[in-house]
Amino acid sequence: MTVAYLSLGSNLGDRKAQLQEAVRLLQANPAISNVKMSSVYETAPVGYLDQGAFLNLAVRLETSLSPLELLDACQGIEQTLQRERLVRWGPRTVDLDILLYGQEQLVTEKLTIPHPRMSERAFVLVPLRELLPSLAITEELETQEIQLWKAYSSVTAFLMDEN
Ligand code: GSY
């Protein structure tokens, strides 16, 4: 089993419901266990700015999947949730990015681990720091617009939240 960390984001439609469904589908994968999540944050878009605010969270999981199999699982969830991405870097129903996979360093056409842009993104690092408290975040990133949206006591509490 390898510990992996993912970043999840949504800024189209019912953002929380889409993130709930993505987390539920991760948990339902028989090759994934011990799923933990950060709080949910509301974050200003980074990159393509002419789009709505995101909800973002980070997930820690244990998996017997290889990195590329985990990527396939994440892309399968995006397709199940019919991710719409009409503009590159633009709005999306749900996005799952692999940030870290054990101590692995990987560069392939399909996947780079650690995620190549994670260190520039407060919307990735601030949730991730909840799961990896030793993570350092530079002051410069602290200025990116990100605010706590809701904290949950467990993944189950998140999945059951209907408000
Ligand atoms: O890389 C993930 C998609 N994405 C996001 C995101 O999830 N949150 C914020 N705040 N900005 C983003 N820009 C992109 S692209």
PDB file of C-alpha atoms and ligand atoms in Angstrom:
ATOM      1  CA  MET A   1       0.000   0.000   0.000  1.00  0.00           C
ATOM      2  CA  THR A   2       1.221   3.478  -0.860  1.00  0.00           C
ATOM      3  CA  VAL A   3       0.039   6.726   0.691  1.00  0.00           C
ATOM      4  CA  ALA A   4      -1.023   9.240  -1.950  1.00  0.00           C
ATOM      5  CA  TYR A   5      -2.355  12.793  -1.735  1.00  0.00           C
ATOM      6  CA  LEU A   6      -4.827  14.318  -4.183  1.00  0.00           C
ATOM      7  CA  SER A   7      -6.211  17.795  -4.763  1.00  0.00           C
ATOM      8  CA  LEU A   8      -9.904  18.067  -5.653  1.00  0.00           C
ATOM      9  CA  GLY A   9     -11.624  21.151  -7.023  1.00  0.00           C
ATOM     10  CA  SER A  10     -14.953  22.200  -8.508  1.00  0.00           C
ATOM     11  CA  ASN A  11     -16.334  25.499  -9.768  1.00  0.00           C
ATOM     12  CA  LEU A  12     -19.356  24.558 -11.880  1.00  0.00           C
ATOM     13  CA  GLY A  13     -22.861  23.616 -10.762  1.00  0.00           C
ATOM     14  CA  ASP A  14     -23.356  22.192  -7.264  1.00  0.00           C
ATOM     15  CA  ARG A  15     -19.697  22.322  -6.232  1.00  0.00           C
ATOM     16  CA  LYS A  16     -20.056  20.565  -2.891  1.00  0.00           C
ATOM     17  CA  ALA A  17     -22.244  17.775  -4.299  1.00  0.00           C
ATOM     18  CA  GLN A  18     -19.658  17.098  -7.007  1.00  0.00           C
ATOM     19  CA  LEU A  19     -16.821  16.947  -4.520  1.00  0.00           C
ATOM     20  CA  GLN A  20     -18.912  14.651  -2.300  1.00  0.00           C
ATOM     21  CA  GLU A  21     -19.527  12.325  -5.231  1.00  0.00           C
ATOM     22  CA  ALA A  22     -15.836  12.329  -6.186  1.00  0.00           C
ATOM     23  CA  VAL A  23     -14.823  11.421  -2.610  1.00  0.00           C
ATOM     24  CA  ARG A  24     -17.559   8.772  -2.474  1.00  0.00           C
ATOM     25  CA  LEU A  25     -16.279   7.219  -5.707  1.00  0.00           C
ATOM     26  CA  LEU A  26     -12.690   7.225  -4.429  1.00  0.00           C
ATOM     27  CA  GLN A  27     -13.851   5.423  -1.279  1.00  0.00           C
ATOM     28  CA  ALA A  28     -15.828   2.907  -3.345  1.00  0.00           C
ATOM     29  CA  ASN A  29     -12.697   1.831  -5.247  1.00  0.00           C
ATOM     30  CA  PRO A  30     -11.637  -1.551  -3.764  1.00  0.00           C
ATOM     31  CA  ALA A  31      -7.961  -0.686  -4.313  1.00  0.00           C
ATOM     32  CA  ILE A  32      -8.261   2.500  -2.195  1.00  0.00           C
ATOM     33  CA  SER A  33      -8.601   2.601   1.592  1.00  0.00           C
ATOM     34  CA  ASN A  34      -8.272   4.874   4.618  1.00  0.00           C
ATOM     35  CA  VAL A  35      -9.463   8.009   2.841  1.00  0.00           C
ATOM     36  CA  LYS A  36      -9.010  11.193   4.895  1.00  0.00           C
ATOM     37  CA  MET A  37      -9.814  14.730   3.818  1.00  0.00           C
ATOM     38  CA  SER A  38      -8.943  18.305   4.692  1.00  0.00           C
ATOM     39  CA  SER A  39     -11.459  21.050   5.309  1.00  0.00           C
ATOM     40  CA  VAL A  40     -13.161  22.527   2.271  1.00  0.00           C
ATOM     41  CA  TYR A  41     -11.858  25.924   1.117  1.00  0.00           C
ATOM     42  CA  GLU A  42     -13.361  28.522  -1.186  1.00  0.00           C
ATOM     43  CA  THR A  43     -10.633  29.825  -3.464  1.00  0.00           C
ATOM     44  CA  ALA A  44     -10.260  32.469  -6.153  1.00  0.00           C
ATOM     45  CA  PRO A  45      -9.358  31.035  -9.568  1.00  0.00           C
ATOM     46  CA  VAL A  46      -5.672  30.798 -10.396  1.00  0.00           C
ATOM     47  CA  GLY A  47      -4.493  30.794 -14.015  1.00  0.00           C
ATOM     48  CA  TYR A  48      -7.578  31.544 -16.093  1.00  0.00           C
ATOM     49  CA  LEU A  49      -9.175  34.279 -13.986  1.00  0.00           C
ATOM     50  CA  ASP A  50     -12.496  34.847 -15.778  1.00  0.00           C
ATOM     51  CA  GLN A  51     -14.352  32.054 -13.988  1.00  0.00           C
ATOM     52  CA  GLY A  52     -16.173  31.456 -10.712  1.00  0.00           C
ATOM     53  CA  ALA A  53     -14.664  30.628  -7.328  1.00  0.00           C
ATOM     54  CA  PHE A  54     -13.645  27.046  -6.631  1.00  0.00           C
ATOM     55  CA  LEU A  55     -14.264  24.772  -3.714  1.00  0.00           C
ATOM     56  CA  ASN A  56     -11.029  22.867  -3.070  1.00  0.00           C
ATOM     57  CA  LEU A  57      -9.960  20.156  -0.671  1.00  0.00           C
ATOM     58  CA  ALA A  58      -7.111  17.680  -0.291  1.00  0.00           C
ATOM     59  CA  VAL A  59      -7.400  13.936   0.241  1.00  0.00           C
ATOM     60  CA  ARG A  60      -4.987  11.396   1.742  1.00  0.00           C
ATOM     61  CA  LEU A  61      -5.538   7.781   0.789  1.00  0.00           C
ATOM     62  CA  GLU A  62      -3.813   4.430   0.776  1.00  0.00           C
ATOM     63  CA  THR A  63      -3.771   2.463  -2.435  1.00  0.00           C
ATOM     64  CA  SER A  64      -2.474  -0.655  -4.139  1.00  0.00           C
ATOM     65  CA  LEU A  65      -2.870   1.088  -7.509  1.00  0.00           C
ATOM     66  CA  SER A  66       0.247   2.188  -9.388  1.00  0.00           C
ATOM     67  CA  PRO A  67       0.523   5.948 -10.108  1.00  0.00           C
ATOM     68  CA  LEU A  68      -0.839   5.506 -13.640  1.00  0.00           C
ATOM     69  CA  GLU A  69      -3.662   3.275 -12.411  1.00  0.00           C
ATOM     70  CA  LEU A  70      -4.514   5.917  -9.818  1.00  0.00           C
ATOM     71  CA  LEU A  71      -4.517   8.533 -12.593  1.00  0.00           C
ATOM     72  CA  ASP A  72      -6.933   6.345 -14.574  1.00  0.00           C
ATOM     73  CA  ALA A  73      -9.158   6.035 -11.495  1.00  0.00           C
ATOM     74  CA  CYS A  74      -9.155   9.837 -11.053  1.00  0.00           C
ATOM     75  CA  GLN A  75      -9.915  10.438 -14.730  1.00  0.00           C
ATOM     76  CA  GLY A  76     -12.691   7.823 -14.568  1.00  0.00           C
ATOM     77  CA  ILE A  77     -14.289   9.782 -11.720  1.00  0.00           C
ATOM     78  CA  GLU A  78     -13.965  13.027 -13.703  1.00  0.00           C
ATOM     79  CA  GLN A  79     -15.694  11.356 -16.642  1.00  0.00           C
ATOM     80  CA  THR A  80     -18.404   9.857 -14.446  1.00  0.00           C
ATOM     81  CA  LEU A  81     -19.096  13.334 -13.155  1.00  0.00           C
ATOM     82  CA  GLN A  82     -19.040  14.548 -16.751  1.00  0.00           C
ATOM     83  CA  ARG A  83     -16.347  17.061 -16.258  1.00  0.00           C
ATOM     84  CA  GLU A  84     -16.869  19.913 -18.630  1.00  0.00           C
ATOM     85  CA  ARG A  85     -13.747  21.757 -19.624  1.00  0.00           C
ATOM     86  CA  LEU A  86     -14.539  23.987 -22.537  1.00  0.00           C
ATOM     87  CA  VAL A  87     -11.592  26.309 -21.906  1.00  0.00           C
ATOM     88  CA  ARG A  88      -8.114  25.007 -20.996  1.00  0.00           C
ATOM     89  CA  TRP A  89      -7.512  25.996 -17.339  1.00  0.00           C
ATOM     90  CA  GLY A  90     -11.195  27.062 -17.306  1.00  0.00           C
ATOM     91  CA  PRO A  91     -14.289  26.062 -15.284  1.00  0.00           C
ATOM     92  CA  ARG A  92     -14.761  22.397 -14.448  1.00  0.00           C
ATOM     93  CA  THR A  93     -17.380  20.301 -12.669  1.00  0.00           C
ATOM     94  CA  VAL A  94     -14.667  18.395 -10.862  1.00  0.00           C
ATOM     95  CA  ASP A  95     -10.920  18.021 -11.098  1.00  0.00           C
ATOM     96  CA  LEU A  96      -8.768  15.411  -9.327  1.00  0.00           C
ATOM     97  CA  ASP A  97      -5.001  15.908  -9.398  1.00  0.00           C
ATOM     98  CA  ILE A  98      -2.434  13.524  -7.942  1.00  0.00           C
ATOM     99  CA  LEU A  99      -0.043  15.597  -5.817  1.00  0.00           C
ATOM    100  CA  LEU A 100       2.169  13.002  -4.137  1.00  0.00           C
ATOM    101  CA  TYR A 101       2.491   9.231  -4.389  1.00  0.00           C
ATOM    102  CA  GLY A 102       4.692   7.864  -1.621  1.00  0.00           C
ATOM    103  CA  GLN A 103       8.227   9.121  -2.200  1.00  0.00           C
ATOM    104  CA  GLU A 104       7.855   8.592  -5.954  1.00  0.00           C
ATOM    105  CA  GLN A 105       9.295  11.024  -8.484  1.00  0.00           C
ATOM    106  CA  LEU A 106       7.844  10.372 -11.882  1.00  0.00           C
ATOM    107  CA  VAL A 107       7.885  12.195 -15.211  1.00  0.00           C
ATOM    108  CA  THR A 108       5.857  10.667 -18.017  1.00  0.00           C
ATOM    109  CA  GLU A 109       3.812  12.159 -20.818  1.00  0.00           C
ATOM    110  CA  LYS A 110       0.606  11.517 -18.854  1.00  0.00           C
ATOM    111  CA  LEU A 111       1.688  12.196 -15.300  1.00  0.00           C
ATOM    112  CA  THR A 112       4.320  14.078 -13.305  1.00  0.00           C
ATOM    113  CA  ILE A 113       4.720  13.412  -9.573  1.00  0.00           C
ATOM    114  CA  PRO A 114       5.076  15.433  -7.406  1.00  0.00           C
ATOM    115  CA  HIS A 115       2.528  17.624  -9.161  1.00  0.00           C
ATOM    116  CA  PRO A 116       4.630  20.199 -11.057  1.00  0.00           C
ATOM    117  CA  ARG A 117       2.616  23.278 -10.065  1.00  0.00           C
ATOM    118  CA  MET A 118       1.610  22.384  -6.520  1.00  0.00           C
ATOM    119  CA  SER A 119       4.214  24.586  -4.840  1.00  0.00           C
ATOM    120  CA  GLU A 120       2.768  27.702  -6.559  1.00  0.00           C
ATOM    121  CA  ARG A 121      -0.817  27.123  -5.499  1.00  0.00           C
ATOM    122  CA  ALA A 122      -2.239  28.065  -2.131  1.00  0.00           C
ATOM    123  CA  PHE A 123      -5.501  26.284  -3.061  1.00  0.00           C
ATOM    124  CA  VAL A 124      -3.463  23.054  -3.136  1.00  0.00           C
ATOM    125  CA  LEU A 125      -1.004  23.643  -0.283  1.00  0.00           C
ATOM    126  CA  VAL A 126      -3.289  25.119   2.377  1.00  0.00           C
ATOM    127  CA  PRO A 127      -5.675  22.086   2.384  1.00  0.00           C
ATOM    128  CA  LEU A 128      -2.717  19.701   1.991  1.00  0.00           C
ATOM    129  CA  ARG A 129      -0.989  21.188   5.048  1.00  0.00           C
ATOM    130  CA  GLU A 130      -3.920  19.991   7.199  1.00  0.00           C
ATOM    131  CA  LEU A 131      -3.014  16.419   6.244  1.00  0.00           C
ATOM    132  CA  LEU A 132       0.774  16.983   6.178  1.00  0.00           C
ATOM    133  CA  PRO A 133       1.458  19.537   8.931  1.00  0.00           C
ATOM    134  CA  SER A 134       5.207  19.675   8.228  1.00  0.00           C
ATOM    135  CA  LEU A 135       4.522  21.204   4.801  1.00  0.00           C
ATOM    136  CA  ALA A 136       6.028  24.684   4.397  1.00  0.00           C
ATOM    137  CA  ILE A 137       4.098  27.436   2.605  1.00  0.00           C
ATOM    138  CA  THR A 138       5.904  30.577   1.525  1.00  0.00           C
ATOM    139  CA  GLU A 139       4.521  33.958   2.631  1.00  0.00           C
ATOM    140  CA  GLU A 140       4.013  34.930  -0.980  1.00  0.00           C
ATOM    141  CA  LEU A 141       1.379  32.202  -1.349  1.00  0.00           C
ATOM    142  CA  GLU A 142      -0.419  33.289   1.815  1.00  0.00           C
ATOM    143  CA  THR A 143      -1.651  36.293  -0.205  1.00  0.00           C
ATOM    144  CA  GLN A 144      -3.641  34.144  -2.675  1.00  0.00           C
ATOM    145  CA  GLU A 145      -7.357  34.393  -1.994  1.00  0.00           C
ATOM    146  CA  ILE A 146      -8.451  31.347  -0.067  1.00  0.00           C
ATOM    147  CA  GLN A 147     -10.833  31.038   2.834  1.00  0.00           C
ATOM    148  CA  LEU A 148     -12.116  28.215   4.961  1.00  0.00           C
ATOM    149  CA  TRP A 149     -15.559  27.242   3.632  1.00  0.00           C
ATOM    150  CA  LYS A 150     -16.390  24.366   5.993  1.00  0.00           C
ATOM    151  CA  ALA A 151     -14.492  21.919   8.220  1.00  0.00           C
ATOM    152  CA  TYR A 152     -15.780  18.372   8.676  1.00  0.00           C
ATOM    153  CA  SER A 153     -15.012  15.937  11.497  1.00  0.00           C
ATOM    154  CA  SER A 154     -14.687  13.018   9.062  1.00  0.00           C
ATOM    155  CA  VAL A 155     -15.208  11.962   5.461  1.00  0.00           C
ATOM    156  CA  THR A 156     -18.511  10.406   6.543  1.00  0.00           C
ATOM    157  CA  ALA A 157     -19.685  13.766   7.960  1.00  0.00           C
ATOM    158  CA  PHE A 158     -18.779  15.425   4.645  1.00  0.00           C
ATOM    159  CA  LEU A 159     -20.614  12.793   2.604  1.00  0.00           C
ATOM    160  CA  MET A 160     -23.714  13.154   4.782  1.00  0.00           C
ATOM    161  CA  ASP A 161     -23.801  16.970   4.686  1.00  0.00           C
ATOM    162  CA  GLU A 162     -26.908  17.983   2.785  1.00  0.00           C
ATOM    163  CA  ASN A 163     -26.941  21.692   3.625  1.00  0.00           C
TER     164      ASN A 163
HETATM  165  O1  GSY B   1      -5.744  22.607 -11.199  1.00  0.00           O
HETATM  166  C1  GSY B   1      -6.999  22.482 -10.731  1.00  0.00           C
HETATM  167  C2  GSY B   1      -7.984  23.360 -11.412  1.00  0.00           C
HETATM  168  N1  GSY B   1      -7.778  24.784 -11.127  1.00  0.00           N
HETATM  169  C3  GSY B   1      -8.077  25.454  -9.997  1.00  0.00           C
HETATM  170  C4  GSY B   1      -8.604  25.054  -8.740  1.00  0.00           C
HETATM  171  O2  GSY B   1      -8.914  23.888  -8.466  1.00  0.00           O
HETATM  172  N2  GSY B   1      -8.765  26.060  -7.813  1.00  0.00           N
HETATM  173  C5  GSY B   1      -8.423  27.359  -8.065  1.00  0.00           C
HETATM  174  N3  GSY B   1      -8.612  28.270  -7.113  1.00  0.00           N
HETATM  175  N4  GSY B   1      -7.921  27.753  -9.262  1.00  0.00           N
HETATM  176  C6  GSY B   1      -7.737  26.803 -10.211  1.00  0.00           C
HETATM  177  N5  GSY B   1      -7.241  26.937 -11.434  1.00  0.00           N
HETATM  178  C7  GSY B   1      -7.265  25.708 -11.972  1.00  0.00           C
HETATM  179  S1  GSY B   1      -6.676  25.352 -13.564  1.00  0.00           S
END
